[in-house]
Each structure stands twice: as C-alpha cells, then as structure tokens.
Coordinates of C-alpha atoms and ligand atoms in Angstrom, one line a residue:
M1 CA -87.8 -51.3 25.7
P2 CA -84.1 -51.1 26.6
S3 CA -82.2 -54.3 26.0
V4 CA -79.5 -55.9 28.1
L5 CA -76.9 -58.4 27.1
I6 CA -75.7 -60.8 29.9
I7 CA -72.3 -62.4 29.4
D8 CA -71.7 -65.1 32.1
D9 CA -70.6 -68.7 32.0
E10 CA -72.8 -69.8 34.9
Q11 CA -76.1 -71.0 33.7
G12 CA -77.7 -70.2 37.1
I13 CA -76.7 -66.6 37.1
R14 CA -77.9 -66.1 33.5
A15 CA -81.3 -67.5 34.4
V16 CA -81.8 -65.4 37.6
L17 CA -80.7 -62.2 35.9
K18 CA -82.9 -62.9 32.9
D19 CA -85.9 -63.4 35.2
V20 CA -85.4 -60.3 37.2
L21 CA -84.7 -58.0 34.3
E22 CA -87.5 -59.3 32.1
D23 CA -89.8 -58.7 35.1
E24 CA -88.5 -55.1 35.0
G25 CA -89.5 -54.8 31.4
Y26 CA -86.1 -55.1 29.7
E27 CA -85.3 -57.3 26.7
V28 CA -82.6 -59.8 27.7
I29 CA -80.1 -61.5 25.5
L30 CA -77.7 -64.2 26.8
A31 CA -74.2 -65.3 26.0
E32 CA -72.0 -67.9 27.7
D33 CA -68.6 -66.3 27.0
G34 CA -66.9 -63.2 25.6
Y35 CA -66.7 -64.4 22.0
Q36 CA -70.4 -65.3 21.9
G37 CA -71.3 -62.0 23.6
L38 CA -69.3 -59.9 21.1
S39 CA -70.9 -61.8 18.1
R40 CA -74.4 -61.3 19.6
L41 CA -73.7 -57.5 19.6
Q42 CA -73.0 -57.5 15.9
T43 CA -76.5 -58.6 15.1
H44 CA -78.3 -57.2 18.1
P45 CA -77.7 -53.7 19.3
V46 CA -78.2 -53.4 23.1
D47 CA -78.2 -50.6 25.7
L48 CA -76.3 -52.3 28.4
V49 CA -74.0 -55.2 29.0
I50 CA -73.7 -57.1 32.2
L51 CA -70.3 -58.8 32.2
D52 CA -68.7 -61.5 34.4
V53 CA -65.0 -60.7 35.0
W54 CA -64.1 -64.4 35.3
L55 CA -64.8 -65.9 32.0
P56 CA -63.3 -68.9 30.1
N57 CA -61.4 -68.3 26.8
M58 CA -61.4 -64.5 26.8
G59 CA -61.2 -62.8 30.2
G60 CA -63.8 -60.2 31.2
I61 CA -61.2 -57.4 31.1
D62 CA -60.4 -58.2 27.5
V63 CA -64.1 -58.2 26.6
L64 CA -64.5 -54.9 28.4
K65 CA -61.6 -53.4 26.4
K66 CA -63.1 -54.6 23.2
L67 CA -66.5 -53.2 24.2
K68 CA -65.1 -49.8 25.0
E69 CA -63.2 -49.7 21.7
D70 CA -66.0 -50.8 19.5
Y71 CA -69.2 -49.8 21.3
A72 CA -68.2 -46.8 23.3
D73 CA -71.9 -45.9 23.8
I74 CA -72.9 -49.0 25.7
E75 CA -72.6 -49.0 29.4
V76 CA -71.1 -52.1 31.1
V77 CA -71.8 -53.4 34.5
I78 CA -69.3 -56.0 35.9
I79 CA -70.2 -59.1 38.0
S80 CA -67.4 -60.3 40.2
G81 CA -66.9 -62.7 43.0
H82 CA -65.5 -61.5 46.3
A83 CA -62.1 -63.1 45.5
N84 CA -61.5 -61.0 42.4
I85 CA -63.0 -57.7 43.6
D86 CA -59.7 -55.9 42.6
I87 CA -60.3 -56.8 39.0
A88 CA -63.8 -55.3 39.2
V89 CA -62.3 -52.1 40.6
K90 CA -59.8 -52.1 37.7
A91 CA -62.7 -52.6 35.3
V92 CA -64.5 -49.5 36.7
K93 CA -61.3 -47.5 36.2
M94 CA -61.4 -48.7 32.6
G95 CA -64.8 -47.3 32.0
A96 CA -67.3 -49.9 33.4
F97 CA -70.2 -48.1 35.0
D98 CA -70.3 -50.1 38.3
F99 CA -69.9 -53.6 39.6
L100 CA -72.2 -56.2 41.2
E101 CA -70.7 -58.6 43.8
K102 CA -71.7 -62.2 44.0
P103 CA -73.9 -63.5 45.6
L104 CA -76.1 -61.1 43.7
S105 CA -78.6 -58.9 45.6
L106 CA -81.5 -58.6 43.2
E107 CA -82.4 -55.2 44.5
R108 CA -79.0 -53.9 43.8
V109 CA -79.0 -55.4 40.3
I110 CA -82.2 -53.5 39.5
T111 CA -80.8 -50.2 40.9
V112 CA -77.5 -50.4 39.1
V113 CA -79.1 -51.3 35.8
R114 CA -81.6 -48.4 36.1
N115 CA -78.8 -46.0 36.9
A116 CA -76.6 -47.2 34.1
L117 CA -79.5 -46.8 31.6
A118 CA -80.4 -43.4 32.9
L119 CA -76.8 -42.2 32.4
E120 CA -76.9 -43.5 28.9
D121 CA -80.1 -41.6 28.2
L122 CA -78.4 -38.5 29.4
R123 CA -75.5 -39.1 27.2
K124 CA -77.7 -39.5 24.2
E125 CA -79.6 -36.4 25.0
N126 CA -76.4 -34.5 25.3
R127 CA -75.2 -35.7 22.0
T128 CA -78.4 -34.7 20.1
L129 CA -78.0 -31.3 21.8
K130 CA -74.5 -31.0 20.6
N131 CA -75.5 -32.1 17.1
S132 CA -78.3 -29.6 17.0
I133 CA -76.0 -26.6 17.7
F134 CA -73.2 -28.0 15.5
M135 CA -71.9 -25.5 12.9
E136 CA -71.0 -27.0 9.6
D137 CA -68.3 -24.5 8.9
Q138 CA -66.5 -21.7 10.6
M139 CA -67.6 -18.3 9.4
I140 CA -64.9 -17.3 7.1
G141 CA -64.3 -13.8 5.6
S142 CA -63.0 -10.5 6.7
S143 CA -64.6 -8.2 4.2
R144 CA -66.3 -5.1 5.6
A145 CA -69.6 -6.9 5.2
M146 CA -68.5 -9.9 7.1
K147 CA -67.0 -7.8 9.9
K148 CA -70.2 -6.0 10.2
I149 CA -72.1 -9.3 10.5
H150 CA -69.7 -10.5 13.2
E151 CA -70.3 -7.3 15.1
L152 CA -74.0 -7.6 14.8
I153 CA -73.8 -11.2 16.1
E154 CA -71.7 -10.2 19.1
Q155 CA -74.0 -7.3 19.9
S156 CA -77.2 -9.1 19.6
A157 CA -76.4 -12.6 20.8
G158 CA -76.5 -11.8 24.5
S159 CA -80.0 -10.3 24.4
D160 CA -83.2 -12.1 23.6
A161 CA -84.0 -9.7 20.8
R162 CA -85.6 -11.2 17.8
I163 CA -83.4 -11.3 14.7
L164 CA -84.3 -11.5 11.0
I165 CA -81.6 -12.7 8.7
L166 CA -81.9 -11.8 5.0
G167 CA -79.8 -13.0 2.1
E168 CA -79.9 -14.9 -1.1
N169 CA -79.6 -18.7 -1.3
G170 CA -76.5 -20.1 0.2
T171 CA -75.2 -16.9 1.7
G172 CA -74.9 -18.4 5.2
K173 CA -78.2 -17.5 6.9
E174 CA -78.4 -20.7 8.9
L175 CA -74.7 -20.5 9.9
V176 CA -75.3 -17.0 11.3
A177 CA -78.4 -18.2 13.2
R178 CA -76.4 -21.0 14.8
A179 CA -73.6 -18.7 15.6
I180 CA -76.0 -16.4 17.4
H181 CA -77.4 -19.3 19.4
M182 CA -73.8 -20.5 20.3
K183 CA -72.9 -17.1 21.6
S184 CA -76.0 -16.6 23.6
K185 CA -76.7 -17.5 27.1
R186 CA -79.1 -20.2 25.7
V187 CA -76.2 -22.2 24.3
F188 CA -77.0 -25.1 26.6
G189 CA -80.6 -25.0 25.5
P190 CA -81.9 -26.5 22.3
F191 CA -81.5 -24.9 18.8
I192 CA -84.6 -26.0 17.0
E193 CA -85.0 -25.4 13.3
V194 CA -88.2 -25.2 11.2
N195 CA -88.1 -25.0 7.5
C196 CA -91.3 -23.2 6.9
A197 CA -91.2 -23.8 3.1
A198 CA -90.8 -27.6 3.5
I199 CA -93.9 -28.2 5.6
P200 CA -97.3 -28.4 3.9
D201 CA -99.8 -25.8 5.1
T202 CA -102.1 -28.4 6.6
L203 CA -99.3 -29.6 8.9
I204 CA -97.6 -26.4 9.9
E205 CA -99.7 -25.6 12.9
S206 CA -99.2 -29.0 14.4
E207 CA -95.5 -28.8 13.6
L208 CA -95.2 -25.5 15.4
F209 CA -97.6 -25.9 18.3
G210 CA -98.0 -29.6 18.6
H211 CA -101.3 -31.5 19.2
E212 CA -103.1 -33.5 21.7
K213 CA -103.9 -37.2 21.2
G214 CA -107.0 -37.5 18.9
A215 CA -106.9 -33.8 17.8
F216 CA -107.3 -35.0 14.3
T217 CA -107.2 -38.3 12.3
N218 CA -103.7 -39.8 12.7
A219 CA -103.0 -37.8 15.9
F220 CA -102.4 -41.1 17.8
A221 CA -100.4 -39.6 20.5
R222 CA -99.8 -36.2 22.0
R223 CA -96.9 -34.5 20.2
K224 CA -94.9 -31.5 21.2
G225 CA -94.5 -28.7 18.7
K226 CA -91.3 -26.9 17.8
F227 CA -92.1 -23.9 20.0
E228 CA -92.3 -26.3 23.0
L229 CA -89.2 -28.2 22.0
A230 CA -87.3 -24.9 21.8
H231 CA -88.1 -24.0 25.4
K232 CA -85.1 -22.3 27.0
G233 CA -83.4 -22.3 23.6
S234 CA -83.7 -20.7 20.2
L235 CA -86.2 -21.4 17.5
F236 CA -85.0 -20.8 14.0
L237 CA -87.8 -20.1 11.6
D238 CA -86.2 -20.6 8.2
E239 CA -87.8 -19.5 5.0
I240 CA -90.3 -17.5 7.1
A241 CA -91.7 -15.7 4.0
D242 CA -93.1 -19.1 2.8
L243 CA -95.4 -19.3 5.9
S244 CA -99.1 -19.1 4.9
L245 CA -101.0 -16.1 6.0
S246 CA -103.0 -18.1 8.5
A247 CA -99.8 -19.6 10.1
Q248 CA -98.4 -16.1 10.2
A249 CA -101.3 -14.9 12.2
K250 CA -100.7 -17.7 14.7
V251 CA -97.0 -17.1 15.0
L252 CA -97.8 -13.4 15.6
R253 CA -100.1 -14.3 18.4
V254 CA -97.5 -16.5 20.1
I255 CA -95.0 -13.6 19.9
Q256 CA -97.5 -11.3 21.5
E257 CA -98.7 -13.6 24.3
L258 CA -95.7 -15.9 24.6
A259 CA -98.2 -18.7 25.0
F260 CA -100.2 -21.0 22.9
E261 CA -102.3 -24.1 23.0
R262 CA -101.6 -27.4 21.3
I263 CA -104.1 -28.3 18.6
G264 CA -107.1 -29.9 20.3
G265 CA -105.8 -28.8 23.7
E266 CA -107.2 -26.4 26.3
E267 CA -104.1 -25.9 28.3
Q268 CA -102.1 -22.7 27.7
I269 CA -98.4 -23.5 27.3
S270 CA -96.0 -20.7 27.9
V271 CA -92.6 -20.9 26.5
D272 CA -89.3 -19.1 26.8
V273 CA -88.0 -19.0 23.3
R274 CA -85.7 -16.7 21.4
L275 CA -86.8 -16.3 17.8
I276 CA -84.5 -16.1 14.8
A277 CA -86.1 -15.9 11.4
A278 CA -84.6 -16.0 7.9
T279 CA -85.7 -15.6 4.3
N280 CA -84.2 -15.3 0.9
K281 CA -87.2 -13.5 -0.4
N282 CA -87.5 -9.7 -0.7
I283 CA -89.8 -9.4 2.3
E284 CA -90.8 -5.8 1.7
E285 CA -92.0 -6.9 -1.7
E286 CA -93.9 -9.7 -0.1
I287 CA -95.6 -7.2 2.2
K288 CA -96.5 -5.0 -0.7
T289 CA -98.2 -7.8 -2.5
G290 CA -100.0 -8.9 0.6
R291 CA -98.2 -12.2 1.0
F292 CA -96.6 -11.3 4.3
R293 CA -98.1 -9.5 7.3
E294 CA -96.5 -6.2 8.0
D295 CA -97.2 -6.5 11.8
L296 CA -95.4 -9.8 11.9
Y297 CA -92.5 -8.4 10.0
F298 CA -92.1 -5.6 12.5
R299 CA -92.2 -8.0 15.4
L300 CA -89.6 -10.3 13.9
N301 CA -87.3 -7.6 12.5
V302 CA -86.0 -6.2 15.8
I303 CA -82.4 -6.7 14.6
P304 CA -82.0 -7.2 10.9
I305 CA -78.9 -8.9 9.6
F306 CA -78.4 -8.7 5.9
I307 CA -75.8 -11.0 4.3
P308 CA -74.7 -9.7 1.0
P309 CA -74.3 -12.1 -1.9
L310 CA -70.8 -13.5 -2.5
R311 CA -70.3 -11.5 -5.7
E312 CA -70.6 -8.3 -3.6
R313 CA -67.9 -9.3 -1.2
I314 CA -65.7 -11.1 -3.6
E315 CA -62.7 -10.0 -1.5
D316 CA -63.6 -12.9 0.8
L317 CA -63.0 -15.3 -2.0
D318 CA -59.3 -15.9 -1.2
E319 CA -59.9 -16.8 2.4
L320 CA -62.9 -19.0 1.5
I321 CA -61.0 -20.8 -1.1
S322 CA -58.1 -21.6 1.1
Y323 CA -60.5 -22.7 3.9
F324 CA -62.4 -25.1 1.6
M325 CA -59.2 -26.4 -0.1
K326 CA -58.0 -27.5 3.3
K327 CA -61.4 -28.9 4.3
Y328 CA -61.7 -31.0 1.1
K329 CA -58.0 -31.9 0.8
H330 CA -57.5 -35.6 0.0
P331 CA -55.5 -37.3 2.8
K332 CA -53.1 -38.8 0.2
Y333 CA -51.7 -35.3 -0.5
A334 CA -49.5 -33.5 2.0
E335 CA -50.6 -30.0 0.9
S336 CA -53.9 -28.6 -0.3
K337 CA -54.4 -27.7 -3.9
K338 CA -53.5 -24.2 -5.2
I339 CA -55.3 -22.1 -7.7
S340 CA -53.4 -20.4 -10.5
P341 CA -53.8 -16.6 -10.8
E342 CA -55.6 -17.0 -14.1
A343 CA -58.0 -19.5 -12.7
L344 CA -58.6 -17.2 -9.7
K345 CA -59.4 -14.4 -12.0
I346 CA -62.2 -16.5 -13.5
L347 CA -63.6 -17.3 -10.1
K348 CA -63.5 -13.7 -9.1
S349 CA -65.5 -12.5 -12.1
Y350 CA -68.0 -15.3 -11.8
H351 CA -71.4 -14.2 -10.4
W352 CA -71.9 -17.0 -7.9
P353 CA -75.7 -17.3 -8.0
G354 CA -75.6 -20.1 -5.4
N355 CA -73.2 -18.1 -3.2
I356 CA -71.1 -19.8 -0.6
R357 CA -72.9 -23.1 -1.0
E358 CA -72.0 -23.1 -4.7
L359 CA -68.4 -22.2 -3.9
K360 CA -68.2 -25.0 -1.4
N361 CA -69.7 -27.6 -3.8
F362 CA -67.3 -26.4 -6.5
M363 CA -64.3 -26.8 -4.2
E364 CA -65.4 -30.2 -3.1
R365 CA -65.9 -31.2 -6.7
I366 CA -62.4 -30.2 -7.9
N367 CA -60.8 -31.9 -4.9
I368 CA -62.6 -35.1 -5.7
M369 CA -62.6 -35.1 -9.4
T370 CA -59.1 -33.8 -10.4
E371 CA -55.6 -35.0 -9.8
E372 CA -54.3 -31.6 -10.7
Q373 CA -52.5 -30.0 -7.7
Y374 CA -52.3 -26.6 -9.4
I375 CA -55.7 -25.6 -10.7
L376 CA -55.7 -24.2 -14.1
P377 CA -58.4 -22.2 -15.9
A378 CA -59.5 -25.1 -18.0
T379 CA -60.4 -27.1 -14.9
V380 CA -62.3 -24.2 -13.4
N381 CA -64.3 -23.8 -16.6
Q382 CA -65.0 -27.5 -16.6
Y383 CA -66.4 -27.6 -13.1
L384 CA -67.8 -24.2 -12.5
G385 CA -71.5 -24.0 -12.6
A386 CA -71.5 -27.4 -14.1
K387 CA -75.1 -28.0 -13.3
E388 CA -76.3 -24.8 -14.8
K389 CA -74.3 -25.4 -17.9
D390 CA -75.6 -29.0 -18.3
K391 CA -79.1 -27.7 -18.0
K392 CA -78.6 -25.0 -20.6
D393 CA -77.0 -27.5 -23.0
S394 CA -80.0 -29.7 -22.8
F395 CA -82.5 -29.5 -25.5
L396 CA -85.3 -29.3 -22.8
Y397 CA -83.8 -26.3 -21.1
D398 CA -86.0 -23.8 -23.0
F399 CA -89.1 -25.7 -22.0
S400 CA -88.2 -26.2 -18.4
D401 CA -90.6 -23.6 -17.0
M402 CA -93.6 -24.6 -19.2
K403 CA -96.7 -26.7 -18.8
L404 CA -97.0 -29.6 -21.2
N405 CA -99.5 -27.9 -23.6
E406 CA -97.5 -24.7 -23.6
A407 CA -94.3 -26.6 -24.3
K408 CA -96.0 -28.5 -27.2
D409 CA -97.2 -25.3 -28.8
H410 CA -93.8 -23.8 -28.4
F411 CA -92.0 -26.7 -29.9
E412 CA -94.5 -26.9 -32.8
K413 CA -94.1 -23.3 -33.6
E414 CA -90.3 -23.4 -33.5
L415 CA -90.2 -26.4 -35.8
I416 CA -92.6 -25.0 -38.3
V417 CA -90.8 -21.7 -38.4
Q418 CA -87.5 -23.5 -39.0
K419 CA -88.9 -25.7 -41.8
L420 CA -90.6 -22.8 -43.4
K421 CA -87.3 -20.8 -43.5
D422 CA -85.5 -23.9 -44.8
N423 CA -87.9 -24.1 -47.7
E424 CA -88.2 -20.4 -48.4
Y425 CA -91.7 -20.3 -47.2
N426 CA -93.0 -22.6 -49.8
I427 CA -96.2 -23.9 -48.0
S428 CA -96.8 -27.1 -50.0
K429 CA -93.2 -28.2 -49.8
T430 CA -92.9 -27.5 -46.1
A431 CA -96.2 -29.3 -45.5
Q432 CA -95.0 -32.3 -47.4
I433 CA -91.7 -32.5 -45.3
L434 CA -93.7 -32.2 -42.1
G435 CA -96.2 -34.8 -43.2
L436 CA -99.1 -32.5 -43.1
Y437 CA -101.8 -31.4 -45.6
P438 CA -101.2 -27.8 -46.8
S439 CA -104.5 -26.7 -45.4
N440 CA -103.5 -28.2 -42.1
L441 CA -100.2 -26.3 -42.1
H442 CA -102.1 -23.1 -42.9
N443 CA -104.3 -23.6 -39.9
K444 CA -101.3 -24.2 -37.6
I445 CA -99.6 -21.1 -39.0
K446 CA -102.6 -19.0 -38.1
K447 CA -103.2 -20.7 -34.7
L448 CA -99.6 -20.3 -33.6
G449 CA -99.3 -16.8 -34.9
I450 CA -96.5 -17.5 -37.2
K451 CA -95.5 -14.6 -39.4
I452 CA -94.6 -15.5 -43.0
E453 CA -91.6 -13.3 -43.8
R454 CA -90.8 -13.1 -47.4
Ligands
ATP501 N1 -68.9 -17.3 5.8 C1 -68.8 -18.7 5.6 N2 -67.7 -19.4 5.7 C2 -67.7 -20.7 5.5 N3 -68.7 -21.4 5.1 C3 -69.9 -20.8 5.0 C4 -70.0 -19.4 5.2 N4 -71.3 -19.1 5.0 C5 -71.9 -20.2 4.6 N5 -71.1 -21.2 4.6 C6 -71.4 -22.6 4.3 O1 -72.2 -22.6 3.1 C7 -73.3 -23.4 3.1 C8 -74.6 -22.7 3.0 O2 -74.8 -21.9 4.1 P1 -76.2 -21.8 4.8 O3 -77.0 -23.1 4.8 O4 -76.0 -21.2 6.1 O5 -76.9 -20.8 3.8 P2 -78.4 -20.3 3.7 O6 -78.3 -18.8 3.5 O7 -79.2 -20.8 4.9 O8 -78.9 -21.0 2.4 P3 -80.4 -21.3 1.9 O9 -81.1 -20.0 1.6 O10 -80.2 -22.1 0.6 O11 -81.0 -22.1 3.0 C9 -73.2 -24.2 4.4 O12 -72.6 -25.4 4.2 C10 -72.4 -23.3 5.3 O13 -71.7 -24.0 6.2
MG502 MG1 -80.8 -22.1 5.0

C-alpha cells in the first residue's frame, strides 16, 4: 500500500484529500505545516508528499528544497491557489512532479497521484537494474592472460553464445560475467545471478523455474523463477558444478527447448535468456567421476574463458596494487600508500590461494590498520594471509577436518606418544602420570596402534 503525506494548513483540504486517497487504497499521513511534515517523515517513510506552497512558518518552497535534499526519492505534488500559480511553476522547475490548483478537482488529484507513484516505481526498477549490473571493480591487469580474457569478452559479448568461466576462488569469474553482460546488447535487460552451491537441493528447482500457488506446502503465492526473471537479459549460473544431477537434467532440458514449466504449472513458459556459467571446480574431473553431466557441459561450454590464478600472472600485481591502494586510500591522506621494493618482493613470491579477492582484502586491511605510508616487509608479513596463519597457530588447526571421535582418538594418541617418550617408554610411570591403570594404558596403546620404540 503506497503512503502519502499531506502537508497543508487548511483542515478542510487535509480532510478531503485524506478521504479521496484512502478510498483509492493509499495510506494517508497528515501534517499542518512544514516542520511537522518533515518530522513525520523521519519516523514514517512515505512514497509521495502533497505539499501546499502557502504555509505558515516555513514556506512550501523551503520545504520542497529540504525534501529534495534529504529525500530525493520521494515525489512531491504541489497544491497552490490561483494567485500563486507562479510559485507552483517554480516548484516544478525545482523538481516537484506536478501541481494541483485550488479548488481541487478530485479526479485530477487521483490522476496526478497515480502518475507520480508510477514514475517512482519506474525509478526504483531502474535503480535495481543498475545495481544488478553494477561491477564492483574495474578489470585491472594487462598481462597476456588478462589481454586474452578482454579479447574473449569483446568477441563473445555481442552474440548469445553460452559461456563457461573457469577459475579458482577469487580470480574474478563474477566480474567477467558482469562485464560480458554490460558489453552485450542485453545490457538494458536484467543480470540475474544464481549461486547454485548456496541453494539446497530441495529448493533449486523452484528457485530456477518458479512455482504456482499451492504447488507445495509453503507455496502461498505464484513465484517467478530465475529463468523467468532473466528474460531478455543474462542468467549467471555461478558454481554450476555444485548443481545436483537432477537439477542438471532440468537445466539441460531448458537449454534444449528454451521453455519450461513452473513447478505445479501446466503452462509452457518460453524465455529469451543468455546463459553464463562459472565454476571453480575441475569440471572435467567432475565429469569423470560422474558428478557432472557431460552433455550439459558441452551445451554450456560453447565459449570457455579460463582465468588463471593470480600467482600465474603475477606481472599484474603492480597494477592491481596501485588500483586497490587508491580505492582504499583514507581521505585524510593526500596520496595513496606506497609499497617498498622489499615488501613488493614478498608479495610477488606469495602464492595467493585466495587470488584477487585475497589481495583486495589484504590491501584494505593495510589501509585501515596501519598508519605507515611506506609499507615495509614487516607490515606485509604481519597482515598477509593473516587468517590462514591464525588458523595454523591454533592448537585446533590439526583437528579442523576431523569428526569428533576421530579427533579424540587423534589427540589421545598424540598425548600418549608424547608422554611415553618423555618417560622413556616406562609404562607404569607413564600410566601414573596420565592417571591410568597400566593395563588400561596397554589397551590404549594397542587400540590406537602406538609403536613402542626403544
Ligand atoms: N582483474 C580484476 N581487477 C580488479 N578487481 C578484480 C579483478 N578480478 C576480480 N576482482 C575483484 O576481486 C573480487 C573477487 O572477484 P569475483 O567475485 O569476481 O571472483 P570469483 O572468481 O567469482 O570468486 P569465487 O569463486 O570465490 O566466487 C571481487 O571483489 C572483484 O571485484
Ligand atoms: Mg563468484
């Protein structure tokens, strides 16, 4: 239900407008003057303001100015008497949507309000669209590998050929997918992303194809799936190798027939969608082990784009560093930080398991955490791979991949071996120290397969 704030000092006008607009299904909030109106807005977000130009205390034009400054998204409709129509015109020039002349024609009130709200809906839609194709970063790098990737993007963007992007974590697969959409003729259509790994198998079908009301418990309303939402745009199937085999079969069918049904629906829905898929898995390996359908792979892999790991195109590091240094520069400094040659050497020989994402996080960290303007090796060592190092330093690191029972056995064994060594394999002494009966220790030594080396 859209909501409308009416700011007018005349009680009669407030009452009439409230009646009409509530009949039309809007929520109506009232204010007697500009101050009251602005304070209402702080507690109650609205979609539209109807504003009298002639107000006591703070004039309508001043209120409008404030509205445009602080609530640029809210449309404003002006009410004016015939005598001050010139002010109304000025208001429209300042960004008001339209004006209503007194005495009010109720029909016109309804039309103008409807149009204003429709415009606002369009604006919102436009914004979500812009956000959806937004690229977090420019694609930096002029190594041979990056040049090749740029070429591939240029060559393939214009067609509707399906693209499979391969690369380790954080190499920029999503960035490449977005770049392709941006350069394609579908740029004004939606870019819809599905993270196949993040959606439980039971929901993936409904997520991709949508469902009709009542198709299953909790299907309270019809819902469009991602394929439908991506109509006239691009659908980015991220982590495609994590799709279950049954979902793979369904995706394959859509690719072949360019049509599908919503779950619980009869109607065939045809869509015009360009598919871009990505994975960080070795997909050929997945095919060999039967976890990925070969026929789907062939369908998706019309144009493969492989993004090599950062360590294999380390010549891009200088450009990337200066880009991220600028990006994360603190406003209190005039210049971005510099990296000393020794520190750069460390960065160049590092293996970057998290690729560009890891580099980006590292650059952000040193910009936030250090005052140092000239980054020295010590700082790099301190912040590089901090997470990995923290983990390795932790006593639990060795157990991190184990089930509890396995971890317990492991720990028990390590401790017993250590104590036995400390006590030169003297069983009764070791048992005493561990608070066990010697027979008990014997049993454990056998069960855990501990060798007594003497
Ligand atoms: N060439 C590049 N230049 C600048 N920034 C980049 C580049 N490549 C990637 N990035 C940035 O690095 C981060 C990781 O990129 P992205 O999310 O595209 O990687 P990904 O391969 O999809 O990773 P994952 O496999 O973890 O999903 C993003 O913030 C992205 O903007
Ligand atoms: Mg990704």
